[in-house]
Amino acid sequence: MKITFLGHASLEIKIDEFSIVVDPFISGNPFASDVDIDSLKPDFILITHAHQDHILDVEKLAKENDSIIISNFEIVNYFQNKGLKGHPMNHGGKWNFDFGELKYVNAIHTSTFPDGENGGQPGGFIISANNKSIYIAGDTALTYDMKLIPLKYNLDLAVLPIGDNFTMGYEDAILASDFIQCDKILGYHYDTFGLIEINETNAIDKFKERGKNLILLKPLESLEV
Ligand code: NI
Ligand code: MN
């Protein structure tokens, strides 16, 4: 799997010939101005929850690429009502897609659409393909539910929010990394707005003190698992 950071909480994941875009918020993010949204050709769009900074570019991308939107029931329903394609899931469920197995897991957060529509309950995803598994936490607090993940999955990478205020901060992300038994963490959801600015060097050092690796990418930088 090749994971490319697209700014804030947006990712592109390439598995074999498939492109999966997660939580696209590109056109509204000045820090992602190098990302050419028209170069993205997602076969699938994964949405963790309905907040603006996770769904802004879903309609455009899905319409232009005939993408399948995967999220909770309410979010998929919302986009299906706009004529887009979707596959609804709910917490604890998994499904085998063409790219691999996907599980929708718990997150502690909220999930109302910008227009006030009900966005169901927020979640995260575990993607398993080609003998690798990654966890994308979405916006979430640190939660004991994370301890369930290593009972079934041996994670090769976890993508965790570290910006604090709206989600856990990096101190809690270190504890999350213990809970999920994965020491390789890609940090996201930080620095985009004033309320989630962090000291990046400090965050990386704190992980290092615990023998863990916090990776912070610039938009369009990638890593491979
Ligand atoms: Ni959110
Ligand atoms: Mn968010």
Coordinates of C-alpha atoms and ligand atoms in Angstrom, one line a residue:
M1 CA 0.0 0.0 0.0
K2 CA 1.2 3.5 -0.9
I3 CA -0.2 6.2 1.3
T4 CA 0.0 9.8 0.1
F5 CA -0.8 12.7 2.5
L6 CA -3.1 15.3 0.8
G7 CA -3.1 17.8 3.7
H8 CA -5.2 17.9 6.9
A9 CA -7.0 14.6 7.2
S10 CA -7.0 13.7 3.4
L11 CA -5.1 10.7 2.1
E12 CA -4.8 8.8 -1.1
I13 CA -4.1 5.1 -0.7
K14 CA -3.0 3.1 -3.7
I15 CA -3.5 -0.7 -3.5
D16 CA -2.6 -2.6 -6.7
E17 CA -4.6 -0.8 -9.5
F18 CA -7.0 0.9 -7.1
S19 CA -7.1 4.5 -5.9
I20 CA -8.8 5.1 -2.5
V21 CA -9.2 8.7 -1.4
V22 CA -10.0 9.3 2.3
D23 CA -11.8 12.4 3.7
P24 CA -11.1 14.8 0.8
F25 CA -10.7 18.4 2.0
I26 CA -8.4 19.9 -0.6
S27 CA -10.0 22.8 -2.4
G28 CA -10.7 24.5 1.0
N29 CA -7.2 23.9 2.4
P30 CA -4.6 26.6 1.6
F31 CA -1.8 24.2 2.8
A32 CA -2.9 21.7 0.1
S33 CA -2.6 24.2 -2.8
D34 CA 0.1 21.9 -4.4
V35 CA -2.4 19.1 -4.7
D36 CA -4.1 19.0 -8.1
I37 CA -7.5 17.7 -7.3
D38 CA -8.2 16.8 -10.9
S39 CA -5.3 14.4 -10.9
L40 CA -7.1 12.3 -8.3
K41 CA -9.1 9.5 -9.8
P42 CA -10.5 7.6 -6.9
D43 CA -12.3 4.3 -7.4
F44 CA -13.4 4.5 -3.8
I45 CA -13.9 7.4 -1.4
L46 CA -13.8 6.6 2.3
I47 CA -15.5 9.1 4.7
T48 CA -14.9 8.9 8.5
H49 CA -17.6 11.4 9.4
A50 CA -19.6 14.3 8.0
H51 CA -17.7 17.4 9.1
Q52 CA -16.8 19.9 6.4
D53 CA -13.0 19.3 6.7
H54 CA -13.6 15.7 5.7
I55 CA -16.2 15.9 3.0
L56 CA -15.7 19.2 1.1
D57 CA -14.6 17.6 -2.2
V58 CA -16.5 14.3 -2.0
E59 CA -19.3 15.4 -4.5
K60 CA -16.9 16.7 -7.1
L61 CA -14.6 13.7 -6.9
A62 CA -17.3 11.1 -6.9
K63 CA -19.2 12.7 -9.7
E64 CA -16.2 13.1 -12.0
N65 CA -14.8 9.6 -11.3
D66 CA -17.9 7.5 -10.7
S67 CA -16.4 6.6 -7.3
I68 CA -18.0 4.4 -4.8
I69 CA -18.5 6.3 -1.5
I70 CA -17.9 4.1 1.6
S71 CA -19.0 5.4 5.0
N72 CA -21.6 4.9 7.7
F73 CA -25.2 4.4 6.6
E74 CA -26.4 8.0 7.1
I75 CA -23.4 9.5 5.2
V76 CA -23.8 7.1 2.3
N77 CA -27.5 7.7 2.2
Y78 CA -26.9 11.5 2.1
F79 CA -24.7 11.2 -1.0
Q80 CA -26.9 8.5 -2.7
N81 CA -29.7 11.1 -2.5
K82 CA -27.5 13.4 -4.6
G83 CA -27.3 10.6 -7.2
L84 CA -23.9 9.3 -6.2
K85 CA -22.8 5.7 -5.7
G86 CA -22.2 4.3 -2.2
H87 CA -21.7 1.3 0.0
P88 CA -23.1 1.8 3.5
M89 CA -21.4 0.2 6.5
N90 CA -21.8 0.5 10.3
H91 CA -19.6 0.1 13.3
G92 CA -18.0 -3.3 13.8
G93 CA -18.8 -4.4 10.3
K94 CA -16.3 -5.5 7.6
W95 CA -16.6 -6.1 3.9
N96 CA -14.4 -7.4 1.2
F97 CA -14.0 -4.8 -1.5
D98 CA -12.0 -5.3 -4.7
F99 CA -9.0 -3.5 -3.0
G100 CA -9.1 -5.6 0.2
E101 CA -10.9 -6.0 3.5
L102 CA -12.3 -2.9 5.2
K103 CA -13.6 -2.6 8.7
Y104 CA -15.5 0.4 10.1
V105 CA -14.5 0.9 13.7
N106 CA -15.5 3.2 16.6
A107 CA -14.5 6.8 17.0
I108 CA -15.5 9.3 19.7
H109 CA -16.4 12.5 18.0
T110 CA -19.5 14.0 16.3
S111 CA -20.8 13.8 12.7
T112 CA -23.3 16.4 11.6
F113 CA -23.2 17.6 8.0
P114 CA -22.5 21.4 7.4
D115 CA -26.1 21.8 6.2
G116 CA -27.4 20.3 9.5
E117 CA -28.3 16.8 8.2
N118 CA -27.6 13.8 10.4
G119 CA -24.2 12.3 9.6
G120 CA -24.7 9.3 11.8
Q121 CA -21.9 8.3 14.2
P122 CA -18.3 8.9 13.4
G123 CA -15.9 6.1 12.7
G124 CA -12.4 5.0 11.6
F125 CA -11.3 2.4 9.1
I126 CA -9.0 -0.6 9.1
I127 CA -7.8 -1.5 5.6
S128 CA -6.2 -4.9 5.1
A129 CA -4.7 -5.9 1.8
N130 CA -1.7 -7.8 0.5
N131 CA -0.9 -9.0 4.1
K132 CA -0.7 -5.5 5.4
S133 CA -3.1 -3.6 7.7
I134 CA -3.4 0.0 8.4
Y135 CA -5.7 1.9 10.8
I136 CA -7.1 5.3 9.9
A137 CA -8.6 6.6 13.1
G138 CA -10.5 9.6 11.8
D139 CA -11.3 12.4 14.2
T140 CA -11.4 10.8 17.6
A141 CA -10.6 11.0 21.3
L142 CA -8.4 8.4 22.8
T143 CA -10.7 5.5 23.6
Y144 CA -10.5 2.1 25.2
D145 CA -12.2 0.6 22.1
M146 CA -8.8 1.0 20.4
K147 CA -7.6 -2.0 22.5
L148 CA -9.9 -4.3 20.5
I149 CA -8.0 -3.6 17.3
P150 CA -4.8 -5.7 18.1
L151 CA -6.9 -8.6 19.1
K152 CA -7.5 -9.2 15.4
Y153 CA -5.1 -7.0 13.5
N154 CA -1.4 -6.7 13.4
L155 CA -1.1 -3.1 12.2
D156 CA 1.7 -2.0 10.0
L157 CA 0.8 1.7 10.3
A158 CA -1.8 3.8 12.1
V159 CA -2.9 7.2 11.0
L160 CA -3.9 9.2 14.1
P161 CA -5.1 12.8 14.7
I162 CA -2.6 14.7 16.8
G163 CA -3.9 18.3 16.7
D164 CA -5.8 18.3 20.0
N165 CA -8.8 20.5 20.8
F166 CA -11.2 18.8 18.3
T167 CA -9.5 15.3 18.6
M168 CA -6.9 13.7 20.7
G169 CA -3.5 15.5 20.9
Y170 CA -0.1 13.9 20.4
E171 CA 0.3 12.9 24.1
D172 CA -2.9 10.9 23.8
A173 CA -1.9 9.6 20.4
I174 CA 1.2 8.0 22.2
L175 CA -1.2 6.2 24.5
A176 CA -3.4 5.2 21.5
S177 CA -0.3 3.8 19.9
D178 CA 0.2 1.6 23.0
F179 CA -3.5 0.5 22.8
I180 CA -3.3 -0.5 19.2
Q181 CA 0.1 -2.0 19.6
C182 CA 1.6 -0.1 16.6
D183 CA 4.7 2.1 17.0
K184 CA 4.6 3.5 13.4
I185 CA 2.2 6.4 13.4
L186 CA 1.4 8.9 10.6
G187 CA 0.1 12.0 12.3
Y188 CA -2.7 14.1 10.8
H189 CA -5.3 16.7 11.6
Y190 CA -3.0 19.3 12.9
D191 CA -1.8 22.9 12.0
T192 CA -4.6 23.5 9.4
F193 CA -6.5 25.9 11.6
G194 CA -5.5 28.0 14.6
L195 CA -7.2 25.7 17.2
I196 CA -5.1 22.6 16.2
E197 CA -1.6 24.1 15.9
I198 CA 1.1 22.0 17.5
N199 CA 4.8 22.0 18.1
E200 CA 5.9 19.4 15.5
T201 CA 9.4 18.9 16.9
N202 CA 8.1 18.4 20.4
A203 CA 5.5 15.8 19.1
I204 CA 8.2 13.8 17.3
D205 CA 10.5 14.0 20.3
K206 CA 7.8 12.7 22.7
F207 CA 7.2 9.7 20.4
K208 CA 10.9 9.1 20.2
E209 CA 11.2 9.1 24.0
R210 CA 8.8 6.1 24.0
G211 CA 10.6 4.3 21.3
K212 CA 7.9 5.2 18.7
N213 CA 8.0 6.7 15.3
L214 CA 5.8 9.7 14.5
I215 CA 5.9 10.5 10.8
L216 CA 4.7 13.9 9.6
L217 CA 4.4 14.3 5.8
K218 CA 4.0 17.4 3.7
P219 CA 1.2 17.4 1.1
L220 CA 2.0 14.9 -1.7
E221 CA 4.7 13.1 0.3
S222 CA 4.1 9.4 0.5
L223 CA 5.1 6.3 2.5
E224 CA 4.8 2.7 1.7
V225 CA 3.8 -0.2 3.9
Ligands
NI1 NI -14.5 16.3 12.8
MN2 MN -11.9 17.2 11.5

